[in-house]
Amino acid sequence: TPLTSISGTAEIMTQGLVKAEDIPHFAENIYKEAQRLITLVGDIINLSKLEETDFEQQKELVDLSEIVEEVVATLHNEAQKKKISFLVQTERCQILGIPSILNEIVYNLCDNAIRYNNKGGKVWVRVTREAEGEICLQVKDTGIGIPKEHQERIFERFYRVDKSRSKSTGGTGLGLAIVKHIVAKHGARLELNSGVGKGTTIRIFFPAA
C-alpha cells in the first residue's frame, strides 16, 4: 500500500542507510506515494458520501456537453504526455443532476481512457440525444481493452484486471465504483463494450430532463 511504502522508505532514510546522492530519488518516491495516498483517501470519502447522501433535493438542470468540454480541457496535458488525441462530439443536452458529481463520471471515464490507452492513441467523447429521448454519454478509447472474464467485476471497489500494472498506471481502483454509484443516483443505465487489444467503449444513458 502507499502508506507501507512511505513508512518503509522513510525508515531506511532515517537509519542512515541511504547514500547522500540517492536521497533525492528516495524523496521523490515518498512524494509520489504520498500523492497516491491522498488520492485514495479522497476517493474513499467521495464513495462514502455517494452511499450516504440523498442528492434528490440538490439536482438541477445541467448541460452535459459543458461538463465534457471542461473535463477534456482539464485532462489535455495528461493526454499530451502520451500523445493521445481527444475527439469530442457533443450537442446541447440537458439532464437533471448534480454538476459536481456528474463531473466525476466524465473525469473518471476520460482519465481511464488515457491511463489504459496506448501511446499515440485516441479517445472519443460524445454526448448525443437518442431516438428514445435519452441522453447518451459515450467514452471510447483505443487502449488495451478488458478481458471478457473481468468485465462484470471492474465496477467493484479496488478490483484490478492486472494487479502487476496497477502501480505503473496509477489510480486507486475506486474510479469505476464511483461511476457506478453516480449512475445509479441519476437513474441512468450503463453499457460496457470491450475486447483485449480492441479498446473500451462505455456508454451511459441518462433520462432527458
XYZ file of N, CA and C in Angstrom:
627
model
N 0.845 -1.192 0.000
C 0.000 0.000 0.000
C 0.880 1.241 0.000
N 0.327 2.431 -0.382
C 1.125 3.663 -0.348
C 1.690 3.950 1.033
N 0.883 3.709 2.087
C 1.338 4.009 3.442
C 2.506 3.122 3.839
N 2.438 1.842 3.501
C 3.532 0.914 3.809
C 4.804 1.318 3.075
N 4.653 1.699 1.816
C 5.807 2.107 1.010
C 6.461 3.355 1.584
N 5.640 4.341 1.976
C 6.174 5.575 2.559
C 6.912 5.274 3.850
N 6.284 4.456 4.712
C 6.875 4.131 6.012
C 8.214 3.418 5.847
N 8.260 2.441 4.920
C 9.488 1.685 4.712
C 10.612 2.544 4.176
N 10.295 3.402 3.209
C 11.313 4.280 2.625
C 11.831 5.269 3.648
N 10.913 5.854 4.425
C 11.303 6.834 5.438
C 12.197 6.198 6.506
N 11.879 4.959 6.887
C 12.669 4.265 7.908
C 14.097 4.039 7.429
N 14.238 3.645 6.157
C 15.572 3.432 5.590
C 16.380 4.724 5.625
N 15.721 5.834 5.290
C 16.412 7.121 5.261
C 16.819 7.570 6.654
N 15.912 7.411 7.635
C 16.207 7.873 8.992
C 17.290 7.038 9.661
N 17.473 5.810 9.222
C 18.513 4.949 9.793
C 19.872 5.189 9.149
N 19.921 6.125 8.214
C 21.188 6.473 7.588
C 21.700 5.437 6.621
N 20.772 4.646 6.053
C 21.179 3.577 5.147
C 21.171 4.017 3.683
N 20.941 5.301 3.468
C 20.857 5.818 2.101
C 22.037 6.746 1.835
N 22.706 6.548 0.722
C 23.788 7.434 0.345
C 23.241 8.828 0.032
N 24.054 9.835 0.266
C 23.617 11.221 0.062
C 23.111 11.451 -1.359
N 23.787 10.852 -2.328
C 23.386 11.079 -3.727
C 22.071 10.379 -4.077
N 21.654 9.422 -3.231
C 20.400 8.702 -3.500
C 19.195 9.330 -2.800
N 19.441 10.298 -1.921
C 18.347 10.892 -1.156
C 17.278 11.525 -2.053
N 17.646 12.295 -3.102
C 16.594 12.874 -3.973
C 15.675 11.816 -4.575
N 16.244 10.662 -4.945
C 15.441 9.584 -5.530
C 14.440 9.044 -4.514
N 14.908 8.797 -3.288
C 14.013 8.283 -2.252
C 12.970 9.318 -1.864
N 13.359 10.586 -1.837
C 12.415 11.656 -1.506
C 11.309 11.743 -2.558
N 11.696 11.552 -3.811
C 10.705 11.572 -4.895
C 9.719 10.414 -4.746
N 10.236 9.247 -4.352
C 9.352 8.094 -4.139
C 8.354 8.363 -3.019
N 8.836 8.982 -1.936
C 7.950 9.310 -0.821
C 6.858 10.269 -1.283
N 7.249 11.264 -2.079
C 6.282 12.252 -2.578
C 5.214 11.574 -3.437
N 5.642 10.699 -4.351
C 4.689 10.034 -5.245
C 3.721 9.147 -4.468
N 4.251 8.400 -3.483
C 3.389 7.526 -2.701
C 2.429 8.336 -1.834
N 2.891 9.489 -1.337
C 2.015 10.356 -0.548
C 0.871 10.891 -1.403
N 1.183 11.243 -2.652
C 0.132 11.725 -3.560
C -0.880 10.623 -3.845
N -0.410 9.401 -4.011
C -1.321 8.274 -4.227
C -2.209 8.065 -3.011
N -1.645 8.226 -1.827
C -2.414 8.050 -0.592
C -3.486 9.135 -0.469
N -3.126 10.372 -0.798
C -4.084 11.477 -0.751
C -5.246 11.219 -1.712
N -4.920 10.754 -2.920
C -5.950 10.461 -3.916
C -6.855 9.334 -3.443
N -6.256 8.300 -2.842
C -7.029 7.164 -2.335
C -8.007 7.611 -1.262
N -7.533 8.400 -0.306
C -8.397 8.895 0.769
C -9.540 9.723 0.190
N -9.212 10.571 -0.794
C -10.235 11.395 -1.429
C -11.304 10.552 -2.099
N -10.898 9.483 -2.793
C -11.862 8.612 -3.466
C -12.729 7.857 -2.462
N -12.131 7.430 -1.352
C -12.907 6.726 -0.318
C -13.956 7.665 0.276
N -13.576 8.909 0.526
C -14.524 9.892 1.066
C -15.647 10.151 0.067
N -15.293 10.304 -1.212
C -16.309 10.539 -2.240
C -17.300 9.386 -2.319
N -16.794 8.155 -2.268
C -17.654 6.991 -2.351
C -18.584 6.906 -1.146
N -18.058 7.223 0.031
C -18.875 7.204 1.250
C -20.001 8.228 1.171
N -19.688 9.424 0.656
C -20.710 10.463 0.507
C -21.807 10.024 -0.455
N -21.397 9.369 -1.551
C -22.375 8.915 -2.535
C -23.326 7.889 -1.935
N -22.807 7.037 -1.079
C -23.619 5.986 -0.469
C -24.565 6.538 0.589
N -24.135 7.572 1.300
C -24.881 8.027 2.470
C -25.766 9.240 2.224
N -25.594 9.938 1.102
C -26.302 11.198 0.887
C -27.442 11.028 -0.094
N -28.580 11.664 0.224
C -29.708 11.730 -0.694
C -29.579 13.024 -1.492
N -29.268 12.892 -2.779
C -28.979 14.063 -3.594
C -30.201 14.631 -4.321
N -31.369 14.040 -4.116
C -32.534 14.426 -4.908
C -32.824 15.923 -4.835
N -32.703 16.496 -3.643
C -33.026 17.918 -3.470
C -31.953 18.837 -4.054
N -30.797 18.280 -4.404
C -29.694 19.097 -4.922
C -29.628 19.118 -6.446
N -30.498 18.338 -7.085
C -30.415 18.222 -8.535
C -30.906 19.495 -9.233
N -30.307 19.775 -10.377
C -30.659 20.940 -11.180
C -30.465 20.590 -12.653
N -30.947 21.480 -13.520
C -30.733 21.252 -14.945
C -29.255 21.467 -15.285
N -28.660 20.467 -15.925
C -27.237 20.513 -16.245
C -27.047 20.202 -17.721
N -26.239 21.003 -18.390
C -25.886 20.718 -19.784
C -24.667 19.801 -19.778
N -24.872 18.542 -20.122
C -23.805 17.543 -20.050
C -22.650 17.874 -20.995
N -22.936 18.521 -22.106
C -21.878 18.860 -23.061
C -20.882 19.853 -22.466
N -21.361 20.754 -21.612
C -20.467 21.717 -20.975
C -19.497 21.019 -20.017
N -20.008 20.023 -19.293
C -19.144 19.268 -18.378
C -18.074 18.518 -19.157
N -18.458 17.916 -20.273
C -17.491 17.199 -21.118
C -16.386 18.135 -21.584
N -16.761 19.305 -22.047
C -15.773 20.266 -22.549
C -14.811 20.699 -21.445
N -15.329 20.900 -20.234
C -14.484 21.289 -19.099
C -13.491 20.183 -18.749
N -13.971 18.936 -18.696
C -13.113 17.807 -18.318
C -12.023 17.577 -19.364
N -12.388 17.628 -20.630
C -11.404 17.413 -21.700
C -10.317 18.480 -21.630
N -10.697 19.711 -21.342
C -9.709 20.786 -21.200
C -8.793 20.520 -20.007
N -9.358 20.020 -18.910
C -8.575 19.721 -17.706
C -7.551 18.614 -17.958
N -7.943 17.614 -18.752
C -7.076 16.450 -18.988
C -6.178 16.610 -20.215
N -6.197 17.774 -20.824
C -5.421 17.990 -22.052
C -3.939 17.671 -21.854
N -3.342 18.180 -20.775
C -1.908 17.967 -20.560
C -1.575 16.493 -20.331
N -2.434 15.790 -19.575
C -2.203 14.366 -19.339
C -2.255 13.590 -20.650
N -3.202 13.956 -21.521
C -3.312 13.288 -22.811
C -2.078 13.567 -23.671
N -1.600 14.800 -23.617
C -0.439 15.177 -24.419
C 0.804 14.384 -24.041
N 0.939 14.048 -22.754
C 2.101 13.287 -22.302
C 2.201 11.935 -23.012
N 1.055 11.347 -23.357
C 1.044 10.057 -24.054
C 0.700 10.219 -25.534
N 0.699 11.474 -25.981
C 0.377 11.789 -27.385
C -0.985 11.227 -27.792
N -1.928 11.331 -26.864
C -3.283 10.851 -27.098
C -4.168 12.004 -27.567
N -4.957 11.752 -28.585
C -5.841 12.780 -29.139
C -7.265 12.590 -28.628
N -7.885 13.695 -28.196
C -9.299 13.694 -27.846
C -10.101 14.088 -29.077
N -11.142 13.333 -29.383
C -12.071 13.666 -30.454
C -13.444 13.842 -29.810
N -13.915 15.075 -29.743
C -15.125 15.394 -28.989
C -16.260 15.778 -29.923
N -17.394 15.153 -29.708
C -18.601 15.471 -30.476
C -19.754 15.600 -29.487
N -20.277 16.795 -29.328
C -21.352 16.995 -28.363
C -22.462 17.837 -28.979
N -23.645 17.642 -28.421
C -24.748 18.546 -28.702
C -25.337 18.958 -27.359
N -25.970 20.115 -27.342
C -26.501 20.634 -26.085
C -27.626 19.739 -25.583
N -27.357 19.061 -24.469
C -28.334 18.127 -23.905
C -28.434 18.351 -22.396
N -29.620 18.649 -21.931
C -29.805 18.880 -20.500
C -30.326 17.636 -19.804
N -29.770 17.387 -18.623
C -30.277 16.335 -17.754
C -30.481 16.933 -16.371
N -31.222 16.202 -15.537
C -31.430 16.641 -14.162
C -30.380 15.951 -13.299
N -29.451 16.733 -12.754
C -28.367 16.114 -11.995
C -27.596 17.105 -11.161
N -26.481 16.653 -10.662
C -25.629 17.456 -9.786
C -24.304 17.681 -10.498
N -23.997 18.920 -10.875
C -22.805 19.178 -11.698
C -21.518 18.580 -11.152
N -21.288 18.705 -9.844
C -20.009 18.265 -9.274
C -19.799 16.765 -9.413
N -20.853 15.968 -9.191
C -20.636 14.523 -9.266
C -20.796 14.011 -10.695
N -21.513 14.738 -11.545
C -21.506 14.395 -12.969
C -20.110 14.611 -13.542
N -19.440 15.656 -13.052
C -18.055 15.894 -13.449
C -17.182 14.695 -13.086
N -17.469 14.068 -11.930
C -16.706 12.891 -11.502
C -16.851 11.746 -12.508
N -18.070 11.551 -13.018
C -18.283 10.490 -14.014
C -17.416 10.730 -15.239
N -17.548 11.908 -15.820
C -16.836 12.206 -17.066
C -15.330 12.153 -16.834
N -14.881 12.727 -15.709
C -13.438 12.745 -15.423
C -12.894 11.324 -15.282
N -13.560 10.490 -14.499
C -13.062 9.130 -14.275
C -13.023 8.315 -15.564
N -14.056 8.442 -16.392
C -14.075 7.687 -17.644
C -12.980 8.170 -18.596
N -12.825 9.492 -18.706
C -11.799 10.031 -19.615
C -10.395 9.756 -19.079
N -10.228 9.844 -17.767
C -8.927 9.566 -17.158
C -8.524 8.117 -17.410
N -9.462 7.189 -17.252
C -9.175 5.780 -17.545
C -8.850 5.569 -19.021
N -9.564 6.299 -19.882
C -9.331 6.157 -21.328
C -7.931 6.612 -21.708
N -7.365 7.541 -20.950
C -5.978 7.961 -21.149
C -5.027 6.960 -20.492
N -5.326 6.626 -19.245
C -4.437 5.798 -18.426
C -4.197 4.420 -19.042
N -5.236 3.823 -19.617
C -5.115 2.468 -20.152
C -5.082 2.450 -21.685
N -4.708 3.587 -22.259
C -4.598 3.681 -23.709
C -3.165 3.398 -24.139
N -2.977 3.291 -25.425
C -1.642 3.128 -25.985
C -1.086 4.487 -26.396
N 0.215 4.629 -26.365
C 0.830 5.881 -26.775
C 0.416 6.210 -28.205
N -0.013 7.441 -28.411
C -0.471 7.857 -29.732
C -1.908 7.459 -30.026
N -2.619 6.992 -28.995
C -3.991 6.531 -29.190
C -5.004 7.664 -29.265
N -6.261 7.270 -29.288
C -7.350 8.238 -29.402
C -8.413 7.977 -28.343
N -9.103 9.048 -27.970
C -10.255 8.956 -27.074
C -11.397 9.734 -27.709
N -12.503 9.045 -27.960
C -13.697 9.712 -28.489
C -14.673 9.964 -27.338
N -15.151 11.178 -27.225
C -16.152 11.521 -26.211
C -17.349 12.144 -26.925
N -18.517 11.556 -26.714
C -19.715 12.032 -27.396
C -20.847 12.260 -26.411
N -21.648 13.278 -26.665
C -22.902 13.488 -25.951
C -23.973 13.656 -27.023
N -24.934 12.737 -27.041
C -25.964 12.770 -28.077
C -27.337 12.492 -27.478
N -28.350 12.962 -28.169
C -29.725 12.657 -27.792
C -30.204 11.466 -28.611
N -30.595 10.401 -27.929
C -31.032 9.191 -28.604
C -32.471 9.340 -29.106
N -32.842 8.451 -30.033
C -34.183 8.496 -30.604
C -35.264 8.328 -29.530
N -34.947 7.564 -28.488
C -35.912 7.323 -27.413
C -36.006 8.497 -26.443
N -35.164 9.525 -26.654
C -35.203 10.699 -25.786
C -34.130 10.698 -24.713
N -33.455 9.562 -24.506
C -32.385 9.512 -23.514
C -31.180 10.322 -23.995
N -30.353 10.754 -23.027
C -29.107 11.448 -23.335
C -27.965 10.460 -23.134
N -27.158 10.267 -24.164
C -26.076 9.278 -24.100
C -24.716 9.956 -23.986
N -23.978 9.584 -22.950
C -22.569 9.956 -22.813
C -21.748 8.738 -23.213
N -20.883 8.898 -24.200
C -20.034 7.785 -24.645
C -18.568 8.169 -24.572
N -17.767 7.297 -23.956
C -16.314 7.462 -23.932
C -15.710 6.192 -24.520
N -14.984 6.349 -25.607
C -14.404 5.219 -26.333
C -12.908 5.435 -26.500
N -12.115 4.387 -26.301
C -10.667 4.533 -26.445
C -10.081 3.446 -27.333
N -8.804 3.623 -27.666
C -8.080 2.645 -28.482
C -7.067 1.905 -27.614
N -7.421 1.676 -26.368
C -6.474 1.132 -25.401
C -6.376 -0.380 -25.364
N -5.904 -0.875 -24.219
C -5.567 -2.293 -24.077
C -6.796 -3.187 -23.984
N -7.939 -2.609 -23.626
C -9.158 -3.395 -23.529
C -9.243 -4.213 -22.246
N -10.417 -4.791 -22.021
C -10.681 -5.550 -20.794
C -11.097 -6.971 -21.169
N -10.408 -7.987 -20.656
C -10.800 -9.370 -20.953
C -12.249 -9.633 -20.529
N -12.952 -10.436 -21.283
C -14.373 -10.699 -21.048
C -14.639 -11.195 -19.627
N -13.749 -12.054 -19.110
C -13.993 -12.639 -17.786
C -13.891 -11.622 -16.649
N -13.349 -10.443 -16.942
C -13.218 -9.412 -15.906
C -14.289 -8.323 -16.015
N -15.031 -8.315 -17.102
C -15.894 -7.169 -17.372
C -17.019 -6.975 -16.365
N -17.506 -8.055 -15.774
C -18.585 -7.923 -14.797
C -18.082 -7.409 -13.454
N -16.761 -7.405 -13.240
C -16.239 -7.076 -11.918
C -15.502 -5.736 -11.847
N -15.280 -5.083 -12.989
C -14.443 -3.886 -12.957
C -15.084 -2.708 -12.220
N -16.387 -2.795 -11.932
C -17.050 -1.722 -11.195
C -17.062 -1.997 -9.692
N -16.417 -3.091 -9.277
C -16.279 -3.376 -7.853
C -15.148 -2.528 -7.262
N -15.257 -2.228 -5.985
C -14.212 -1.449 -5.325
C -12.881 -2.181 -5.329
N -11.834 -1.452 -5.683
C -10.447 -1.917 -5.638
C -10.153 -3.073 -6.600
N -11.121 -3.429 -7.440
C -10.860 -4.537 -8.370
C -9.945 -4.062 -9.488
N -8.923 -4.850 -9.762
C -7.996 -4.522 -10.840
C -7.853 -5.717 -11.770
N -7.892 -5.453 -13.062
C -7.772 -6.516 -14.048
C -6.376 -7.119 -14.000
N -5.361 -6.254 -13.924
C -3.966 -6.714 -13.920
C -3.247 -6.025 -12.779
N -3.114 -6.734 -11.651
C -2.503 -6.133 -10.464
C -1.052 -5.733 -10.698
N -0.377 -6.408 -11.613
C 1.027 -6.086 -11.874
C 1.174 -4.728 -12.551
N 0.096 -4.247 -13.214
C 0.145 -2.958 -13.905
C -0.379 -1.829 -13.039
N -0.975 -2.159 -11.892
C -1.701 -1.163 -11.121
C -0.825 -0.011 -10.649
N 0.404 -0.315 -10.254
C 1.265 0.738 -9.747
C 1.780 1.624 -10.874
N 2.080 1.035 -12.020
C 2.622 1.823 -13.126
C 1.560 2.712 -13.753
N 0.306 2.265 -13.757
C -0.756 3.067 -14.363
C -1.364 4.046 -13.378
N -1.146 3.831 -12.081
C -1.701 4.731 -11.084
C -3.157 4.410 -10.823
N -3.867 5.391 -10.251
C -5.264 5.156 -9.925
C -5.412 4.462 -8.591
N -6.661 4.452 -8.086
C -6.918 3.898 -6.755
C -7.749 2.626 -6.792
N -8.284 2.277 -7.957
C -9.164 1.122 -8.033
C -10.580 1.443 -7.614
N -10.881 2.731 -7.397
C -12.222 3.139 -6.969
C -12.963 3.958 -8.024
N -12.265 4.365 -9.082
C -12.865 5.259 -10.063
C -14.149 4.733 -10.673
N -14.152 3.470 -11.116
C -15.343 2.917 -11.753
C -16.426 2.572 -10.741
N -16.034 2.287 -9.498
C -17.037 2.089 -8.444
C -17.783 3.403 -8.192
N -17.048 4.509 -8.218
C -17.669 5.829 -8.062
C -18.608 6.108 -9.229
N -18.165 5.786 -10.445
C -19.015 5.974 -11.630
C -20.315 5.194 -11.470
N -20.221 3.940 -11.044
C -21.410 3.094 -10.891
C -22.409 3.714 -9.919
N -21.922 4.237 -8.804
C -22.813 4.838 -7.813
C -23.462 6.115 -8.340
N -22.698 6.928 -9.063
C -23.256 8.172 -9.598
C -24.313 7.874 -10.650
N -24.055 6.878 -11.478
C -25.030 6.461 -12.489
C -26.343 6.079 -11.806
N -26.248 5.289 -10.736
C -27.455 4.872 -10.009
C -28.174 6.067 -9.400
N -27.433 7.017 -8.859
C -28.034 8.200 -8.233
C -28.810 9.049 -9.240
N -28.475 8.929 -10.524
C -29.138 9.721 -11.560
C -30.168 8.909 -12.349
N -30.478 7.701 -11.878
C -31.464 6.882 -12.563
C -31.047 6.530 -13.983
N -29.743 6.451 -14.193
C -29.206 6.172 -15.531
C -28.839 4.695 -15.644
N -28.461 4.275 -16.840
C -28.002 2.906 -17.064
C -26.678 2.932 -17.816
N -25.899 1.873 -17.642
C -24.535 1.847 -18.156
C -24.325 0.623 -19.033
N -23.606 0.818 -20.135
C -23.248 -0.286 -21.022
C -21.736 -0.291 -21.242
N -21.148 -1.487 -21.238
C -19.706 -1.651 -21.462
C -19.480 -2.564 -22.647
N -18.585 -2.147 -23.534
C -18.188 -2.985 -24.658
C -16.665 -2.911 -24.767
N -16.010 -4.067 -24.660
C -14.547 -4.047 -24.658
C -13.996 -5.380 -25.138
N -12.772 -5.338 -25.618
C -12.078 -6.554 -26.024
C -10.580 -6.330 -25.925
N -9.851 -7.366 -25.612
C -8.400 -7.251 -25.454
C -7.772 -6.753 -26.757
N -7.038 -5.652 -26.651
C -6.389 -5.072 -27.814
C -7.323 -4.304 -28.733
N -8.596 -4.207 -28.359
C -9.590 -3.540 -29.208
C -10.168 -2.287 -28.564
N -9.659 -1.930 -27.396
C -10.152 -0.736 -26.737
C -11.435 -0.982 -25.957
N -11.930 0.084 -25.345
C -13.118 0.004 -24.487
C -14.077 1.136 -24.823
N -15.352 0.806 -24.834
C -16.394 1.818 -25.008
C -17.363 1.712 -23.835
N -17.588 2.819 -23.159
C -18.567 2.879 -22.078
C -19.627 3.901 -22.456
N -20.881 3.473 -22.391
C -21.995 4.381 -22.664
C -22.878 4.480 -21.425
N -23.269 5.708 -21.108
C -24.202 5.946 -20.005
C -25.415 6.655 -20.572
N -26.600 6.115 -20.294
C -27.848 6.675 -20.809
C -28.618 7.338 -19.666
N -28.758 8.656 -19.750
C -29.463 9.438 -18.750
C -30.888 9.750 -19.210
N -31.835 9.770 -18.278
C -33.169 10.241 -18.652
C -33.082 11.727 -19.043
N -33.767 12.111 -20.108
C -33.774 13.522 -20.505
C -34.503 14.349 -19.453
N -34.070 15.597 -19.290
C -34.734 16.477 -18.309
C -36.125 16.810 -18.805
